[in-house]
Amino acid sequence: MSSSASTGTKTVSGFDVQEARKIFPLLHVTAHNKPLIYFDNAATSQKPEVVIDALSTYYSEYNANIHRGVHFLAQTASQAYDEARIKVQKFIHAQSEREIIFTRGTTESINLVASTWGRKNISEGDEIILSVMEHHSNIVPWQMLCEEQKATLKIIPMNDNGELLLEEYKKLISSKTKLVAVVHVSNSLGTINPVKEIIRIAHEKNIPVLVDGAQAIAHDTVDVQDLDCDFYAFSGHKMFGPTGIGCLYGKLHLLESMPPYQGGGEMIQSVSFEKTTYNEVPFKFEAGTPNIADAIALGTAVDFLNSIDRKSASAYEHELMIYASEKLKLIDGVKLIGTAENKTSVVSFIIEGVNAMDAGMYLDTLGIAVRTGHHCTEPVMKRLHIPGTIRASFMFYNTKEEVDVMIEGLNKAIKLLKK
Ligand code: 7TS
């Protein structure tokens, strides 16, 4: 898709965006009778045909419950589910497929660690370090745990550009620190955090690190062994897979040491009224009938990602972000929020005298989908003294022409709405 076609539609980074667009059916619909411009990719990505087909094929050709039937369908479904786990393992370079737990997504992955590892290892007086730019899903589970265990949260601050202050982080680490949980890529600012360095610093004191990879996974190669993270959480729907499926990576020895998350079928080895013994990892953490279809389709999304030239896709997304940022800067009254040196394809901004939601609603009438508000990162907004932003988040299937339409729309919105 990226390097073979000679359609003359390649971008500066050598990525063939027109070829990429063909395989995403939803990019060809209209919204309010205008061609859809989808700039809400940080919320969820659109799905390529192969992923949509994988769901339909599962239900129409081999739907069955897994790991319990001897019959043909059950075996076919079990094999596909198990293969999906291996695909994910290879994709994030985990050592063993047993280190991959299927969850509902990033939120459930983090909650799983908080409720199991957290309850076992965090006690009164302990401290957990988070950063100021965490998504609520990497704040609230830890806050709930701290309330229950009488522990405390410590927060890594950031500068005005949206970059974490590593010197301040080092000062927060003490003998009371039991965990660091930090976001790989910020969803509201686009900052790519130096997680490898953050992990290295924590490991000097033997402190485990959980990384929220929700925004990183679709845009860059993730190598959990190279990062040396202890846990890595992500969602399928942000990486071209279905909703309702995601993963928790955990180092095997940590997963093995953790109590189960939920009780039920599949997670047990034997049950009697006197005593239950648990299944081995990862099944210990996957109670009940899992989300078979979506796990299989997530495996297909991984195949899809492996089939594209990710380097040039990522370079092109960066190009789009820079292009949009430069154009936005030329608009009177626009202020970019999140100007880190190391950024992914998110542009967040505010417009002086224009309510973000009003601007978003105006863009919607033009068929342009952006997100407005605090993006589930209220502490970031508080730190920057703003109620929220307008956010355009790009994927490699977006174009500069679409950015131009948004810029034109914003100019009109300002004329209409500016107070
Ligand atoms: N962490 C980050 C960094 C996120 O961006 C999100 C979702 C989550 C966790 C939660 O993921 P979930 O799949 O479990 O819901 N972020 C967004 C967003 O930016 N707009 O909508 C959802």
GROMACS .gro file of C-alpha atoms and ligand atoms in nm:
model
  441
    1MET     CA    1   0.000   0.000   0.000
    2SER     CA    2   0.266   0.250   0.094
    3SER     CA    3   0.553   0.185  -0.136
    4SER     CA    4   0.432  -0.029  -0.425
    5ALA     CA    5   0.170   0.186  -0.592
    6SER     CA    6   0.278   0.435  -0.854
    7THR     CA    7  -0.039   0.640  -0.862
    8GLY     CA    8   0.142   0.970  -0.827
    9THR     CA    9  -0.043   1.044  -0.505
   10LYS     CA   10   0.248   0.996  -0.270
   11THR     CA   11   0.325   1.255  -0.006
   12VAL     CA   12   0.658   1.407   0.080
   13SER     CA   13   0.718   1.121   0.323
   14GLY     CA   14   0.654   0.869   0.047
   15PHE     CA   15   0.323   0.750   0.187
   16ASP     CA   16   0.042   0.678  -0.057
   17VAL     CA   17  -0.253   0.829   0.125
   18GLN     CA   18  -0.507   0.781  -0.156
   19GLU     CA   19  -0.435   0.408  -0.165
   20ALA     CA   20  -0.473   0.396   0.214
   21ARG     CA   21  -0.810   0.572   0.203
   22LYS     CA   22  -0.958   0.315  -0.034
   23ILE     CA   23  -0.962   0.041   0.226
   24PHE     CA   24  -1.149   0.238   0.495
   25PRO     CA   25  -1.520   0.235   0.398
   26LEU     CA   26  -1.618   0.496   0.653
   27LEU     CA   27  -1.392   0.760   0.502
   28HIS     CA   28  -1.626   0.770   0.202
   29VAL     CA   29  -1.951   0.862   0.377
   30THR     CA   30  -2.100   1.209   0.405
   31ALA     CA   31  -2.187   1.401   0.722
   32HIS     CA   32  -2.449   1.676   0.691
   33ASN     CA   33  -2.427   1.622   0.314
   34LYS     CA   34  -2.057   1.706   0.311
   35PRO     CA   35  -1.774   1.459   0.254
   36LEU     CA   36  -1.673   1.341   0.599
   37ILE     CA   37  -1.344   1.473   0.732
   38TYR     CA   38  -1.253   1.254   1.024
   39PHE     CA   39  -1.013   1.423   1.262
   40ASP     CA   40  -1.113   1.237   1.580
   41ASN     CA   41  -0.865   0.953   1.552
   42ALA     CA   42  -0.736   0.989   1.907
   43ALA     CA   43  -1.088   0.898   2.023
   44THR     CA   44  -1.107   0.598   1.792
   45SER     CA   45  -0.960   0.503   1.455
   46GLN     CA   46  -1.169   0.401   1.158
   47LYS     CA   47  -1.155   0.036   1.055
   48PRO     CA   48  -1.010  -0.113   0.739
   49GLU     CA   49  -1.228  -0.355   0.540
   50VAL     CA   50  -1.022  -0.656   0.652
   51VAL     CA   51  -1.110  -0.594   1.017
   52ILE     CA   52  -1.480  -0.550   0.943
   53ASP     CA   53  -1.468  -0.870   0.735
   54ALA     CA   54  -1.291  -1.061   1.013
   55LEU     CA   55  -1.586  -0.993   1.245
   56SER     CA   56  -1.842  -1.096   0.991
   57THR     CA   57  -1.647  -1.409   0.891
   58TYR     CA   58  -1.618  -1.519   1.253
   59TYR     CA   59  -1.993  -1.490   1.313
   60SER     CA   60  -2.097  -1.636   0.980
   61GLU     CA   61  -1.841  -1.916   0.954
   62TYR     CA   62  -1.701  -2.036   1.288
   63ASN     CA   63  -1.880  -1.880   1.587
   64ALA     CA   64  -1.834  -2.107   1.888
   65ASN     CA   65  -1.728  -2.085   2.249
   66ILE     CA   66  -1.357  -2.148   2.298
   67HIS     CA   67  -1.127  -2.371   2.504
   68ARG     CA   68  -1.406  -2.606   2.602
   69GLY     CA   69  -1.545  -2.783   2.297
   70VAL     CA   70  -1.405  -3.081   2.114
   71HIS     CA   71  -1.603  -3.005   1.800
   72PHE     CA   72  -1.479  -2.851   1.478
   73LEU     CA   73  -1.617  -2.500   1.528
   74ALA     CA   74  -1.491  -2.476   1.886
   75GLN     CA   75  -1.145  -2.584   1.777
   76THR     CA   76  -1.138  -2.341   1.485
   77ALA     CA   77  -1.249  -2.050   1.706
   78SER     CA   78  -1.006  -2.147   1.986
   79GLN     CA   79  -0.718  -2.161   1.742
   80ALA     CA   80  -0.803  -1.820   1.594
   81TYR     CA   81  -0.832  -1.666   1.942
   82ASP     CA   82  -0.499  -1.817   2.052
   83GLU     CA   83  -0.334  -1.700   1.730
   84ALA     CA   84  -0.460  -1.345   1.792
   85ARG     CA   85  -0.277  -1.346   2.124
   86ILE     CA   86   0.045  -1.451   1.952
   87LYS     CA   87   0.000  -1.179   1.689
   88VAL     CA   88  -0.029  -0.918   1.966
   89GLN     CA   89   0.270  -1.066   2.149
   90LYS     CA   90   0.488  -1.037   1.839
   91PHE     CA   91   0.351  -0.692   1.758
   92ILE     CA   92   0.464  -0.545   2.090
   93HIS     CA   93   0.773  -0.769   2.109
   94ALA     CA   94   0.672  -0.943   2.431
   95GLN     CA   95   0.877  -1.244   2.532
   96SER     CA   96   0.582  -1.483   2.569
   97GLU     CA   97   0.219  -1.489   2.458
   98ARG     CA   98   0.136  -1.566   2.820
   99GLU     CA   99   0.223  -1.204   2.896
  100ILE     CA  100  -0.074  -1.083   2.689
  101ILE     CA  101  -0.411  -1.059   2.864
  102PHE     CA  102  -0.718  -0.969   2.663
  103THR     CA  103  -0.926  -0.701   2.833
  104ARG     CA  104  -1.198  -0.457   2.722
  105GLY     CA  105  -0.936  -0.192   2.660
  106THR     CA  106  -0.687   0.043   2.824
  107THR     CA  107  -0.928   0.136   3.102
  108GLU     CA  108  -0.991  -0.222   3.204
  109SER     CA  109  -0.622  -0.310   3.174
  110ILE     CA  110  -0.528  -0.036   3.421
  111ASN     CA  111  -0.815  -0.127   3.654
  112LEU     CA  112  -0.699  -0.488   3.645
  113VAL     CA  113  -0.350  -0.391   3.763
  114ALA     CA  114  -0.486  -0.153   4.028
  115SER     CA  115  -0.725  -0.413   4.171
  116THR     CA  116  -0.490  -0.710   4.168
  117TRP     CA  117  -0.126  -0.602   4.179
  118GLY     CA  118  -0.228  -0.280   4.354
  119ARG     CA  119  -0.429  -0.435   4.636
  120LYS     CA  120  -0.154  -0.685   4.701
  121ASN     CA  121   0.139  -0.443   4.691
  122ILE     CA  122   0.015  -0.101   4.798
  123SER     CA  123  -0.044  -0.032   5.165
  124GLU     CA  124  -0.076   0.255   5.409
  125GLY     CA  125   0.179   0.532   5.357
  126ASP     CA  126   0.289   0.411   5.012
  127GLU     CA  127   0.311   0.644   4.715
  128ILE     CA  128   0.221   0.606   4.347
  129ILE     CA  129   0.371   0.847   4.094
  130LEU     CA  130   0.157   0.961   3.800
  131SER     CA  131   0.206   1.252   3.561
  132VAL     CA  132  -0.008   1.562   3.528
  133MET     CA  133  -0.099   1.464   3.170
  134GLU     CA  134  -0.265   1.132   3.247
  135HIS     CA  135  -0.601   1.040   3.097
  136HIS     CA  136  -0.863   0.996   3.369
  137SER     CA  137  -0.837   0.620   3.321
  138ASN     CA  138  -0.479   0.633   3.451
  139ILE     CA  139  -0.577   0.851   3.746
  140VAL     CA  140  -0.908   0.732   3.890
  141PRO     CA  141  -0.821   0.361   3.941
  142TRP     CA  142  -0.509   0.466   4.138
  143GLN     CA  143  -0.704   0.725   4.332
  144MET     CA  144  -0.962   0.460   4.427
  145LEU     CA  145  -0.681   0.226   4.532
  146CYS     CA  146  -0.511   0.500   4.736
  147GLU     CA  147  -0.836   0.579   4.914
  148GLU     CA  148  -0.885   0.214   5.001
  149GLN     CA  149  -0.526   0.147   5.108
  150LYS     CA  150  -0.451   0.491   5.257
  151ALA     CA  151  -0.177   0.557   5.002
  152THR     CA  152  -0.093   0.883   4.823
  153LEU     CA  153  -0.056   1.000   4.463
  154LYS     CA  154   0.246   1.210   4.362
  155ILE     CA  155   0.230   1.400   4.035
  156ILE     CA  156   0.510   1.469   3.783
  157PRO     CA  157   0.461   1.829   3.664
  158MET     CA  158   0.506   1.960   3.307
  159ASN     CA  159   0.624   2.286   3.150
  160ASP     CA  160   0.402   2.519   2.947
  161ASN     CA  161   0.480   2.331   2.624
  162GLY     CA  162   0.345   2.011   2.773
  163GLU     CA  163   0.674   1.834   2.847
  164LEU     CA  164   0.724   1.640   3.170
  165LEU     CA  165   0.990   1.772   3.408
  166LEU     CA  166   1.220   1.477   3.465
  167GLU     CA  167   1.423   1.651   3.734
  168GLU     CA  168   1.103   1.698   3.934
  169TYR     CA  169   1.014   1.334   3.871
  170LYS     CA  170   1.345   1.222   4.020
  171LYS     CA  171   1.274   1.432   4.330
  172LEU     CA  172   0.936   1.259   4.378
  173ILE     CA  173   1.091   0.912   4.401
  174SER     CA  174   1.145   0.793   4.756
  175SER     CA  175   1.148   0.475   4.958
  176LYS     CA  176   0.768   0.511   4.977
  177THR     CA  177   0.727   0.493   4.596
  178LYS     CA  178   0.573   0.159   4.498
  179LEU     CA  179   0.467   0.226   4.137
  180VAL     CA  180   0.506   0.474   3.852
  181ALA     CA  181   0.214   0.489   3.605
  182VAL     CA  182   0.266   0.717   3.309
  183VAL     CA  183   0.118   0.786   2.968
  184HIS     CA  184   0.332   0.709   2.661
  185VAL     CA  185   0.164   0.968   2.435
  186SER     CA  186  -0.070   1.236   2.568
  187ASN     CA  187  -0.413   1.234   2.406
  188SER     CA  188  -0.482   1.603   2.466
  189LEU     CA  189  -0.135   1.749   2.396
  190GLY     CA  190   0.024   1.495   2.164
  191THR     CA  191   0.345   1.487   2.371
  192ILE     CA  192   0.552   1.171   2.330
  193ASN     CA  193   0.695   1.112   2.676
  194PRO     CA  194   1.046   0.973   2.733
  195VAL     CA  195   0.902   0.658   2.888
  196LYS     CA  196   1.218   0.455   2.844
  197GLU     CA  197   1.408   0.707   3.054
  198ILE     CA  198   1.123   0.728   3.308
  199ILE     CA  199   1.133   0.348   3.340
  200ARG     CA  200   1.511   0.338   3.371
  201ILE     CA  201   1.502   0.591   3.655
  202ALA     CA  202   1.229   0.398   3.841
  203HIS     CA  203   1.407   0.068   3.794
  204GLU     CA  204   1.721   0.205   3.959
  205LYS     CA  205   1.511   0.188   4.276
  206ASN     CA  206   1.334  -0.136   4.175
  207ILE     CA  207   1.003   0.044   4.125
  208PRO     CA  208   0.775  -0.112   3.862
  209VAL     CA  209   0.629   0.104   3.584
  210LEU     CA  210   0.295   0.083   3.407
  211VAL     CA  211   0.272   0.258   3.071
  212ASP     CA  212  -0.061   0.375   2.927
  213GLY     CA  213  -0.002   0.309   2.559
  214ALA     CA  214  -0.352   0.396   2.430
  215GLN     CA  215  -0.230   0.674   2.201
  216ALA     CA  216   0.111   0.532   2.114
  217ILE     CA  217   0.021   0.191   1.981
  218ALA     CA  218  -0.123   0.296   1.642
  219HIS     CA  219   0.142   0.553   1.561
  220ASP     CA  220   0.475   0.401   1.648
  221THR     CA  221   0.648   0.070   1.702
  222VAL     CA  222   0.616  -0.046   2.061
  223ASP     CA  223   0.879  -0.284   2.199
  224VAL     CA  224   0.796  -0.372   2.557
  225GLN     CA  225   1.124  -0.553   2.608
  226ASP     CA  226   1.326  -0.258   2.486
  227LEU     CA  227   1.122  -0.019   2.703
  228ASP     CA  228   1.153  -0.269   2.988
  229CYS     CA  229   0.810  -0.160   3.116
  230ASP     CA  230   0.644  -0.386   3.371
  231PHE     CA  231   0.291  -0.330   3.238
  232TYR     CA  232   0.169  -0.181   2.908
  233ALA     CA  233  -0.201  -0.109   2.849
  234PHE     CA  234  -0.373  -0.036   2.518
  235SER     CA  235  -0.707  -0.049   2.334
  236GLY     CA  236  -0.788  -0.228   2.009
  237HIS     CA  237  -1.022   0.040   1.877
  238LYS     CA  238  -0.747   0.303   1.859
  239MET     CA  239  -0.532   0.076   1.641
  240PHE     CA  240  -0.786  -0.015   1.369
  241GLY     CA  241  -0.943  -0.297   1.570
  242PRO     CA  242  -1.292  -0.322   1.717
  243THR     CA  243  -1.421  -0.161   2.035
  244GLY     CA  244  -1.456  -0.374   2.347
  245ILE     CA  245  -1.117  -0.541   2.314
  246GLY     CA  246  -0.773  -0.437   2.434
  247CYS     CA  247  -0.469  -0.576   2.605
  248LEU     CA  248  -0.265  -0.571   2.916
  249TYR     CA  249   0.096  -0.671   2.877
  250GLY     CA  250   0.265  -0.766   3.201
  251LYS     CA  251   0.600  -0.926   3.278
  252LEU     CA  252   0.530  -1.292   3.341
  253HIS     CA  253   0.670  -1.307   3.693
  254LEU     CA  254   0.450  -1.010   3.793
  255LEU     CA  255   0.136  -1.159   3.637
  256GLU     CA  256   0.207  -1.489   3.807
  257SER     CA  257   0.241  -1.318   4.144
  258MET     CA  258  -0.091  -1.134   4.111
  259PRO     CA  259  -0.424  -1.258   4.246
  260PRO     CA  260  -0.705  -1.305   3.989
  261TYR     CA  261  -0.917  -1.011   3.876
  262GLN     CA  262  -1.262  -1.166   3.839
  263GLY     CA  263  -1.385  -1.510   3.936
  264GLY     CA  264  -1.574  -1.747   3.707
  265GLY     CA  265  -1.527  -2.003   3.434
  266GLU     CA  266  -1.203  -2.029   3.233
  267MET     CA  267  -0.991  -1.873   3.509
  268ILE     CA  268  -0.998  -2.184   3.729
  269GLN     CA  269  -0.813  -2.514   3.733
  270SER     CA  270  -1.052  -2.688   3.971
  271VAL     CA  271  -1.345  -2.583   4.184
  272SER     CA  272  -1.496  -2.736   4.493
  273PHE     CA  273  -1.693  -2.573   4.771
  274GLU     CA  274  -1.390  -2.617   4.992
  275LYS     CA  275  -1.123  -2.477   4.761
  276THR     CA  276  -1.071  -2.339   4.414
  277THR     CA  277  -0.737  -2.344   4.234
  278TYR     CA  278  -0.667  -2.102   3.956
  279ASN     CA  279  -0.571  -2.151   3.595
  280GLU     CA  280  -0.234  -2.035   3.474
  281VAL     CA  281  -0.156  -1.694   3.325
  282PRO     CA  282  -0.309  -1.549   3.105
  283PHE     CA  283  -0.632  -1.746   3.158
  284LYS     CA  284  -0.631  -1.662   3.529
  285PHE     CA  285  -0.721  -1.306   3.423
  286GLU     CA  286  -0.980  -1.390   3.158
  287ALA     CA  287  -1.283  -1.510   3.352
  288GLY     CA  288  -1.591  -1.612   3.155
  289THR     CA  289  -1.645  -1.636   2.781
  290PRO     CA  290  -1.404  -1.381   2.638
  291ASN     CA  291  -1.466  -1.135   2.358
  292ILE     CA  292  -1.372  -1.393   2.097
  293ALA     CA  293  -1.477  -1.213   1.779
  294ASP     CA  294  -1.314  -0.885   1.870
  295ALA     CA  295  -0.991  -1.049   1.986
  296ILE     CA  296  -0.968  -1.228   1.651
  297ALA     CA  297  -1.040  -0.905   1.463
  298LEU     CA  298  -0.774  -0.729   1.674
  299GLY     CA  299  -0.535  -0.993   1.544
  300THR     CA  300  -0.643  -0.891   1.193
  301ALA     CA  301  -0.579  -0.525   1.280
  302VAL     CA  302  -0.227  -0.627   1.383
  303ASP     CA  303  -0.184  -0.806   1.047
  304PHE     CA  304  -0.304  -0.488   0.879
  305LEU     CA  305  -0.055  -0.272   1.069
  306ASN     CA  306   0.223  -0.517   0.982
  307SER     CA  307   0.127  -0.492   0.614
  308ILE     CA  308   0.187  -0.118   0.588
  309ASP     CA  309   0.509   0.075   0.589
  310ARG     CA  310   0.471   0.210   0.941
  311LYS     CA  311   0.779   0.428   0.923
  312SER     CA  312   0.651   0.629   0.630
  313ALA     CA  313   0.294   0.628   0.770
  314SER     CA  314   0.425   0.775   1.092
  315ALA     CA  315   0.644   1.028   0.908
  316TYR     CA  316   0.341   1.132   0.703
  317GLU     CA  317   0.126   1.176   1.017
  318HIS     CA  318   0.398   1.398   1.158
  319GLU     CA  319   0.401   1.596   0.834
  320LEU     CA  320   0.023   1.647   0.864
  321MET     CA  321   0.058   1.765   1.225
  322ILE     CA  322   0.327   2.018   1.131
  323TYR     CA  323   0.125   2.134   0.829
  324ALA     CA  324  -0.187   2.188   1.041
  325SER     CA  325   0.010   2.358   1.321
  326GLU     CA  326   0.171   2.605   1.078
  327LYS     CA  327  -0.167   2.690   0.921
  328LEU     CA  328  -0.334   2.729   1.260
  329LYS     CA  329  -0.060   2.965   1.378
  330LEU     CA  330  -0.147   3.201   1.092
  331ILE     CA  331  -0.504   3.246   1.220
  332ASP     CA  332  -0.543   3.551   1.440
  333GLY     CA  333  -0.639   3.454   1.797
  334VAL     CA  334  -0.547   3.085   1.769
  335LYS     CA  335  -0.318   2.944   2.036
  336LEU     CA  336  -0.171   2.595   2.007
  337ILE     CA  337  -0.191   2.389   2.325
  338GLY     CA  338   0.082   2.127   2.348
  339THR     CA  339   0.396   2.230   2.163
  340ALA     CA  340   0.637   1.967   2.288
  341GLU     CA  341   0.952   1.906   2.087
  342ASN     CA  342   0.860   1.539   2.054
  343LYS     CA  343   0.498   1.523   1.939
  344THR     CA  344   0.262   1.288   1.765
  345SER     CA  345  -0.019   1.373   1.522
  346VAL     CA  346  -0.247   1.568   1.756
  347VAL     CA  347  -0.316   1.942   1.731
  348SER     CA  348  -0.497   2.096   2.023
  349PHE     CA  349  -0.581   2.465   2.018
  350ILE     CA  350  -0.799   2.739   2.156
  351ILE     CA  351  -0.936   3.047   1.981
  352GLU     CA  352  -0.952   3.372   2.169
  353GLY     CA  353  -1.315   3.483   2.210
  354VAL     CA  354  -1.460   3.163   2.062
  355ASN     CA  355  -1.605   2.884   2.272
  356ALA     CA  356  -1.437   2.554   2.179
  357MET     CA  357  -1.761   2.360   2.168
  358ASP     CA  358  -1.929   2.620   1.947
  359ALA     CA  359  -1.637   2.601   1.705
  360GLY     CA  360  -1.656   2.220   1.709
  361MET     CA  361  -2.028   2.229   1.637
  362TYR     CA  362  -1.973   2.470   1.351
  363LEU     CA  363  -1.705   2.244   1.201
  364ASP     CA  364  -1.948   1.955   1.232
  365THR     CA  365  -2.195   2.134   1.003
  366LEU     CA  366  -1.915   2.126   0.744
  367GLY     CA  367  -1.871   1.751   0.788
  368ILE     CA  368  -1.556   1.788   0.997
  369ALA     CA  369  -1.528   1.569   1.307
  370VAL     CA  370  -1.304   1.715   1.579
  371ARG     CA  371  -1.326   1.672   1.954
  372THR     CA  372  -1.373   1.958   2.196
  373GLY     CA  373  -1.349   1.980   2.574
  374HIS     CA  374  -1.103   1.848   2.831
  375HIS     CA  375  -1.049   1.513   2.653
  376CYS     CA  376  -1.067   1.327   2.987
  377THR     CA  377  -0.752   1.508   3.102
  378GLU     CA  378  -0.897   1.767   3.339
  379PRO     CA  379  -0.569   1.812   3.534
  380VAL     CA  380  -0.397   1.920   3.209
  381MET     CA  381  -0.661   2.186   3.152
  382LYS     CA  382  -0.633   2.303   3.512
  383ARG     CA  383  -0.253   2.326   3.479
  384LEU     CA  384  -0.291   2.541   3.166
  385HIS     CA  385  -0.581   2.746   3.309
  386ILE     CA  386  -0.816   2.666   3.021
  387PRO     CA  387  -1.152   2.487   3.023
  388GLY     CA  388  -1.074   2.276   2.718
  389THR     CA  389  -0.942   2.274   2.363
  390ILE     CA  390  -1.044   2.193   2.008
  391ARG     CA  391  -0.852   1.882   1.907
  392ALA     CA  392  -0.782   1.752   1.559
  393SER     CA  393  -0.606   1.417   1.569
  394PHE     CA  394  -0.471   1.270   1.247
  395MET     CA  395  -0.421   0.925   1.105
  396PHE     CA  396  -0.223   0.841   0.791
  397TYR     CA  397  -0.549   0.834   0.592
  398ASN     CA  398  -0.603   1.207   0.642
  399THR     CA  399  -0.490   1.462   0.384
  400LYS     CA  400  -0.356   1.815   0.368
  401GLU     CA  401  -0.661   1.908   0.161
  402GLU     CA  402  -0.878   1.806   0.457
  403VAL     CA  403  -0.667   2.025   0.683
  404ASP     CA  404  -0.722   2.315   0.440
  405VAL     CA  405  -1.099   2.263   0.462
  406MET     CA  406  -1.078   2.274   0.842
  407ILE     CA  407  -0.872   2.594   0.834
  408GLU     CA  408  -1.126   2.754   0.601
  409GLY     CA  409  -1.405   2.638   0.832
  410LEU     CA  410  -1.229   2.783   1.136
  411ASN     CA  411  -1.189   3.119   0.966
  412LYS     CA  412  -1.564   3.122   0.898
  413ALA     CA  413  -1.640   3.007   1.253
  414ILE     CA  414  -1.433   3.292   1.395
  415LYS     CA  415  -1.617   3.551   1.182
  416LEU     CA  416  -1.950   3.412   1.300
  417LEU     CA  417  -1.878   3.332   1.663
  418LYS     CA  418  -1.609   3.567   1.791
  419LYS     CA  419  -1.726   3.776   2.083
  4207TS     N1  420  -0.544   0.652   2.796
  4207TS     C1  421  -0.530   0.743   2.698
  4207TS     C2  422  -0.400   0.814   2.681
  4207TS     C3  423  -0.637   0.768   2.613
  4207TS     O1  424  -0.622   0.857   2.515
  4207TS     C4  425  -0.760   0.698   2.632
  4207TS     C5  426  -0.880   0.728   2.548
  4207TS     C6  427  -0.766   0.604   2.733
  4207TS     C7  428  -0.657   0.583   2.814
  4207TS     C8  429  -0.887   0.520   2.756
  4207TS     O2  430  -0.903   0.429   2.653
  4207TS     P1  431  -1.031   0.332   2.647
  4207TS     O3  432  -1.022   0.269   2.513
  4207TS     O4  433  -1.019   0.237   2.760
  4207TS     O5  434  -1.149   0.424   2.662
  4207TS     N2  435  -0.879   0.855   2.487
  4207TS     C9  436  -0.981   0.915   2.426
  4207TS    C10  437  -0.969   1.038   2.365
  4207TS     O6  438  -0.866   1.105   2.357
  4207TS     N3  439  -1.088   1.073   2.312
  4207TS     O7  440  -1.177   0.975   2.340
  4207TS    C11  441  -1.111   0.875   2.410
   0.00000   0.00000   0.00000
